[in-house]
């Protein structure tokens, strides 16, 4: 997992909010006048070799707001002092929706945890200046960006896609009832506690997705975009963007869409390293 992409109406304001409220670093920034847009990457450490996950903000010239929809459910962060974060959020232009409060979670179905097991977590929900949701959990973590959450209409079809087409591993499957009327599945690469997870959320009684205009895509690294494309088609899924270099940048990518239409871009890891070195 490399980064998530979504659109903002005021780049400078959002960058300052992420820095002041969450303690993120501005990793890199670029302006593309010919495309009439700019990008900024924020996170907690280097993107090189996928060591840290980043958030890529996109600002399209002259567009100050976007229809949010209900598809992109937001981000998860793990930070050690929620009281301090809570004080900073409002002053930086965001809003505290709830918490900090202790939330009780039931056992996971996968892995098969014992019946009756309860997990207590201190959680706070906030929104950034554009209204994007962040679920902030109180704990220290090597990479504080813990998850990207997407609302899906068919959980089983979505899980099958990410496992078969993208080779992800299922880390957990858990019902959030009664805290939240949903069931969630967390998938990704590597170790669950040391990587940013893709969390798929199915809300009971609500399988209608409004994709909105704000959310863009998730980027995943791969050693060979052409082999990745072959693997995806072999798994029975269609390629949305044929493998090859991005005009003007040169980095090779291939794109695919999951059963709900979410876009995933696979990025050549060697090309990305060159892009990072060049600035």
Short mmCIF file of C-alpha atoms in Angstrom, two decimals:
data_model
loop_
_atom_site.label_atom_id
_atom_site.label_comp_id
_atom_site.label_asym_id
_atom_site.label_seq_id
_atom_site.Cartn_x
_atom_site.Cartn_y
_atom_site.Cartn_z
CA UNK A 1 0.00 0.00 0.00
CA UNK A 2 1.52 3.32 -1.11
CA UNK A 3 -1.00 6.14 -0.83
CA UNK A 4 -4.62 7.22 -1.06
CA UNK A 5 -5.79 10.06 -3.30
CA UNK A 6 -8.63 12.48 -2.68
CA UNK A 7 -9.56 16.02 -3.69
CA UNK A 8 -9.59 19.17 -1.55
CA UNK A 9 -10.91 22.68 -2.07
CA UNK A 10 -8.10 24.60 -0.34
CA UNK A 11 -4.69 22.94 -0.52
CA UNK A 12 -2.84 25.28 1.85
CA UNK A 13 -5.55 25.09 4.51
CA UNK A 14 -5.70 21.28 4.41
CA UNK A 15 -1.92 20.88 4.52
CA UNK A 16 -1.75 23.16 7.56
CA UNK A 17 -4.55 21.23 9.27
CA UNK A 18 -2.83 17.85 8.81
CA UNK A 19 0.43 19.31 10.08
CA UNK A 20 -1.02 21.15 13.08
CA UNK A 21 -3.75 18.71 14.17
CA UNK A 22 -2.16 15.36 13.30
CA UNK A 23 1.56 16.14 13.22
CA UNK A 24 2.00 14.99 9.62
CA UNK A 25 4.93 16.01 7.43
CA UNK A 26 4.62 17.58 3.98
CA UNK A 27 6.63 14.98 2.04
CA UNK A 28 6.50 16.49 -1.45
CA UNK A 29 4.43 18.82 -3.57
CA UNK A 30 4.07 19.45 -7.29
CA UNK A 31 2.12 21.77 -9.54
CA UNK A 32 0.93 20.70 -13.00
CA UNK A 33 -0.15 23.93 -14.78
CA UNK A 34 -0.87 22.16 -18.07
CA UNK A 35 -3.31 19.90 -16.24
CA UNK A 36 -4.62 22.71 -14.05
CA UNK A 37 -4.07 20.81 -10.80
CA UNK A 38 -1.55 20.37 -7.99
CA UNK A 39 -0.67 17.51 -5.62
CA UNK A 40 0.70 17.33 -2.10
CA UNK A 41 1.81 14.19 -0.28
CA UNK A 42 1.59 14.06 3.51
CA UNK A 43 2.47 11.39 6.04
CA UNK A 44 4.81 10.42 8.85
CA UNK A 45 7.91 9.25 7.00
CA UNK A 46 9.52 8.41 3.68
CA UNK A 47 7.46 6.85 0.92
CA UNK A 48 10.59 5.08 -0.35
CA UNK A 49 10.21 1.29 -0.52
CA UNK A 50 6.71 1.64 0.92
CA UNK A 51 8.04 2.31 4.42
CA UNK A 52 5.27 4.78 5.22
CA UNK A 53 1.83 5.26 3.73
CA UNK A 54 0.97 8.75 2.49
CA UNK A 55 -2.10 10.84 1.73
CA UNK A 56 -2.05 12.47 -1.70
CA UNK A 57 -4.20 15.58 -1.83
CA UNK A 58 -5.30 16.90 -5.22
CA UNK A 59 -6.37 20.49 -5.84
CA UNK A 60 -8.05 21.24 -9.18
CA UNK A 61 -7.70 24.88 -10.12
CA UNK A 62 -10.82 26.86 -9.25
CA UNK A 63 -12.74 24.00 -7.60
CA UNK A 64 -13.41 24.80 -3.94
CA UNK A 65 -15.72 21.94 -2.91
CA UNK A 66 -16.81 18.43 -3.90
CA UNK A 67 -19.80 16.21 -3.35
CA UNK A 68 -18.60 13.75 -0.71
CA UNK A 69 -20.99 10.81 -1.18
CA UNK A 70 -20.94 7.87 1.24
CA UNK A 71 -18.45 5.56 -0.47
CA UNK A 72 -15.14 6.80 0.94
CA UNK A 73 -15.55 6.32 4.69
CA UNK A 74 -12.32 8.09 5.61
CA UNK A 75 -9.00 7.35 7.26
CA UNK A 76 -7.81 5.70 10.45
CA UNK A 77 -4.98 7.16 12.53
CA UNK A 78 -3.26 5.88 15.67
CA UNK A 79 -1.87 8.67 17.86
CA UNK A 80 -0.67 8.50 21.48
CA UNK A 81 -2.50 11.48 23.03
CA UNK A 82 -6.09 12.08 21.91
CA UNK A 83 -6.72 14.87 24.42
CA UNK A 84 -3.96 16.88 22.81
CA UNK A 85 -5.25 16.10 19.29
CA UNK A 86 -8.78 17.07 20.32
CA UNK A 87 -7.59 20.53 21.42
CA UNK A 88 -5.73 21.08 18.15
CA UNK A 89 -8.45 19.95 15.70
CA UNK A 90 -10.88 22.84 16.19
CA UNK A 91 -8.21 25.50 16.17
CA UNK A 92 -6.77 24.12 12.95
CA UNK A 93 -10.08 24.28 11.05
CA UNK A 94 -11.51 20.81 11.63
CA UNK A 95 -14.23 19.49 13.94
CA UNK A 96 -14.48 16.87 16.68
CA UNK A 97 -17.51 14.70 15.90
CA UNK A 98 -17.29 12.46 18.98
CA UNK A 99 -14.94 11.41 21.76
CA UNK A 100 -12.39 10.79 22.92
CA UNK A 101 -14.37 7.90 24.39
CA UNK A 102 -13.82 4.26 25.26
CA UNK A 103 -15.40 1.94 22.70
CA UNK A 104 -15.99 -1.77 23.29
CA UNK A 105 -15.42 -4.11 20.34
CA UNK A 106 -16.52 -7.71 20.20
CA UNK A 107 -14.40 -10.67 19.03
CA UNK A 108 -13.20 -11.09 15.46
CA UNK A 109 -14.71 -13.85 13.36
CA UNK A 110 -11.34 -14.12 11.64
CA UNK A 111 -9.07 -14.79 13.45
CA UNK A 112 -11.38 -17.01 15.51
CA UNK A 113 -11.34 -15.18 18.83
CA UNK A 114 -13.08 -16.62 21.87
CA UNK A 115 -16.77 -15.88 22.36
CA UNK A 116 -17.28 -13.05 24.80
CA UNK A 117 -13.88 -11.48 24.29
CA UNK A 118 -14.06 -7.70 24.52
CA UNK A 119 -11.51 -5.16 23.33
CA UNK A 120 -11.58 -1.63 24.70
CA UNK A 121 -10.15 1.20 22.58
CA UNK A 122 -10.10 4.94 23.16
CA UNK A 123 -11.42 6.50 19.95
CA UNK A 124 -12.17 9.96 18.63
CA UNK A 125 -13.91 10.85 15.37
CA UNK A 126 -13.00 14.10 13.65
CA UNK A 127 -13.41 15.74 10.28
CA UNK A 128 -10.90 17.85 8.36
CA UNK A 129 -11.73 21.23 6.73
CA UNK A 130 -13.28 19.50 3.69
CA UNK A 131 -15.37 17.13 5.79
CA UNK A 132 -13.25 13.98 5.35
CA UNK A 133 -13.64 11.63 8.32
CA UNK A 134 -10.80 10.42 10.54
CA UNK A 135 -11.17 7.74 13.20
CA UNK A 136 -8.30 8.37 15.61
CA UNK A 137 -7.39 5.62 18.07
CA UNK A 138 -5.21 6.28 21.09
CA UNK A 139 -2.09 4.17 20.74
CA UNK A 140 1.47 4.46 19.50
CA UNK A 141 2.23 2.95 16.10
CA UNK A 142 5.29 2.98 13.83
CA UNK A 143 3.21 4.40 10.97
CA UNK A 144 0.26 6.30 12.48
CA UNK A 145 -1.80 5.96 9.27
CA UNK A 146 -3.60 2.76 10.22
CA UNK A 147 -6.28 2.31 7.56
CA UNK A 148 -8.26 3.51 4.56
CA UNK A 149 -11.97 2.68 4.87
CA UNK A 150 -14.31 2.08 1.92
CA UNK A 151 -18.05 1.36 2.02
CA UNK A 152 -18.91 -1.68 -0.14
CA UNK A 153 -22.22 -2.99 -1.44
CA UNK A 154 -21.24 -6.68 -1.53
CA UNK A 155 -18.64 -7.60 1.08
CA UNK A 156 -17.92 -11.11 -0.18
CA UNK A 157 -17.35 -9.98 -3.78
CA UNK A 158 -15.08 -7.16 -2.62
CA UNK A 159 -12.99 -9.42 -0.38
CA UNK A 160 -12.61 -11.97 -3.18
CA UNK A 161 -11.37 -9.25 -5.54
CA UNK A 162 -8.69 -7.90 -3.21
CA UNK A 163 -7.48 -11.38 -2.31
CA UNK A 164 -7.46 -12.87 -5.82
CA UNK A 165 -6.69 -9.86 -8.04
CA UNK A 166 -4.33 -7.95 -5.74
CA UNK A 167 -2.96 -10.72 -3.52
CA UNK A 168 -3.97 -9.11 -0.23
CA UNK A 169 -4.23 -11.06 3.02
CA UNK A 170 -7.28 -10.88 5.27
CA UNK A 171 -6.18 -9.67 8.71
CA UNK A 172 -9.55 -9.54 10.45
CA UNK A 173 -13.29 -9.84 10.01
CA UNK A 174 -15.39 -8.31 12.76
CA UNK A 175 -18.95 -7.25 13.48
CA UNK A 176 -19.15 -3.73 14.94
CA UNK A 177 -22.64 -4.25 16.41
CA UNK A 178 -23.84 -2.68 18.68
CA UNK A 179 -21.27 0.14 18.42
CA UNK A 180 -22.00 0.50 14.70
CA UNK A 181 -24.46 -1.40 12.41
CA UNK A 182 -21.72 -2.83 10.22
CA UNK A 183 -19.32 -5.65 9.55
CA UNK A 184 -15.74 -4.85 8.51
CA UNK A 185 -12.91 -6.77 6.89
CA UNK A 186 -9.31 -5.57 7.04
CA UNK A 187 -6.91 -6.57 4.25
CA UNK A 188 -3.38 -5.69 3.22
CA UNK A 189 0.23 -6.75 2.92
CA UNK A 190 2.86 -7.60 5.51
CA UNK A 191 2.05 -7.52 9.23
CA UNK A 192 -1.29 -6.07 10.34
CA UNK A 193 0.23 -3.96 13.12
CA UNK A 194 2.96 -2.54 10.89
CA UNK A 195 1.15 -1.62 7.70
CA UNK A 196 -1.73 0.55 6.51
CA UNK A 197 -4.80 -1.61 6.09
CA UNK A 198 -7.62 -1.40 3.57
CA UNK A 199 -10.82 -1.76 5.59
CA UNK A 200 -13.98 -2.74 3.71
CA UNK A 201 -17.17 -1.83 5.55
CA UNK A 202 -20.63 -3.25 4.83
CA UNK A 203 -23.42 -1.40 6.57
CA UNK A 204 -26.44 -3.53 7.41
CA UNK A 205 -29.53 -2.28 5.60
CA UNK A 206 -27.54 0.10 3.41
CA UNK A 207 -25.91 -1.30 0.29
CA UNK A 208 -26.45 1.84 -1.81
CA UNK A 209 -23.21 3.60 -2.71
CA UNK A 210 -22.94 7.23 -3.67
CA UNK A 211 -19.41 7.56 -5.05
CA UNK A 212 -19.51 11.36 -4.98
CA UNK A 213 -16.75 13.44 -6.57
CA UNK A 214 -14.15 13.74 -3.83
CA UNK A 215 -12.48 10.33 -3.59
CA UNK A 216 -9.86 9.34 -6.15
CA UNK A 217 -8.00 6.06 -5.72
CA UNK A 218 -5.56 3.91 -3.81
CA UNK A 219 -2.05 3.22 -5.10
CA UNK A 220 -0.26 -0.09 -4.56
CA UNK A 221 3.35 -0.88 -5.40
CA UNK A 222 4.33 -3.75 -7.69
CA UNK A 223 7.66 -4.93 -9.15
CA UNK A 224 6.20 -5.35 -12.65
CA UNK A 225 3.00 -3.70 -13.89
CA UNK A 226 2.81 -5.97 -16.94
CA UNK A 227 2.92 -9.15 -14.86
CA UNK A 228 0.45 -7.56 -12.45
CA UNK A 229 -1.94 -6.93 -15.34
CA UNK A 230 -1.63 -10.56 -16.43
CA UNK A 231 -2.37 -11.75 -12.89
CA UNK A 232 -5.44 -9.55 -12.65
CA UNK A 233 -6.89 -10.75 -15.96
CA UNK A 234 -6.05 -14.37 -15.04
CA UNK A 235 -8.12 -13.90 -11.89
CA UNK A 236 -11.07 -12.93 -14.09
CA UNK A 237 -11.03 -9.13 -13.73
CA UNK A 238 -10.75 -6.44 -16.41
CA UNK A 239 -7.97 -3.88 -16.66
CA UNK A 240 -9.22 -0.28 -16.48
CA UNK A 241 -5.99 1.29 -17.76
CA UNK A 242 -3.46 -0.73 -19.77
CA UNK A 243 0.04 -1.00 -18.28
CA UNK A 244 2.50 1.63 -19.42
CA UNK A 245 4.18 4.94 -18.55
CA UNK A 246 2.27 8.00 -17.38
CA UNK A 247 2.67 10.84 -19.92
CA UNK A 248 4.92 13.60 -18.63
CA UNK A 249 6.14 11.56 -15.65
CA UNK A 250 7.30 8.27 -17.12
CA UNK A 251 6.37 6.09 -14.14
CA UNK A 252 4.68 2.89 -15.32
CA UNK A 253 1.26 2.07 -13.89
CA UNK A 254 -1.71 -0.19 -14.50
CA UNK A 255 -5.22 0.44 -13.16
CA UNK A 256 -8.13 -1.80 -12.22
CA UNK A 257 -11.53 -1.24 -10.61
CA UNK A 258 -13.01 -3.39 -7.87
CA UNK A 259 -16.62 -4.71 -8.00
CA UNK A 260 -17.97 -1.39 -6.65
CA UNK A 261 -15.97 0.71 -9.11
CA UNK A 262 -13.22 1.91 -6.76
CA UNK A 263 -10.02 2.55 -8.69
CA UNK A 264 -6.75 0.92 -7.69
CA UNK A 265 -3.54 1.98 -9.43
CA UNK A 266 -0.55 -0.36 -9.34
CA UNK A 267 2.71 1.55 -9.57
CA UNK A 268 6.08 0.22 -10.73
CA UNK A 269 8.23 0.30 -7.58
CA UNK A 270 11.53 0.98 -9.35
CA UNK A 271 10.01 3.87 -11.32
CA UNK A 272 8.51 5.30 -8.14
CA UNK A 273 11.90 5.25 -6.42
CA UNK A 274 13.33 7.29 -9.32
CA UNK A 275 10.40 9.70 -9.11
CA UNK A 276 11.03 10.19 -5.39
CA UNK A 277 14.76 10.79 -5.93
CA UNK A 278 14.06 13.36 -8.62
CA UNK A 279 11.95 15.29 -6.26
#
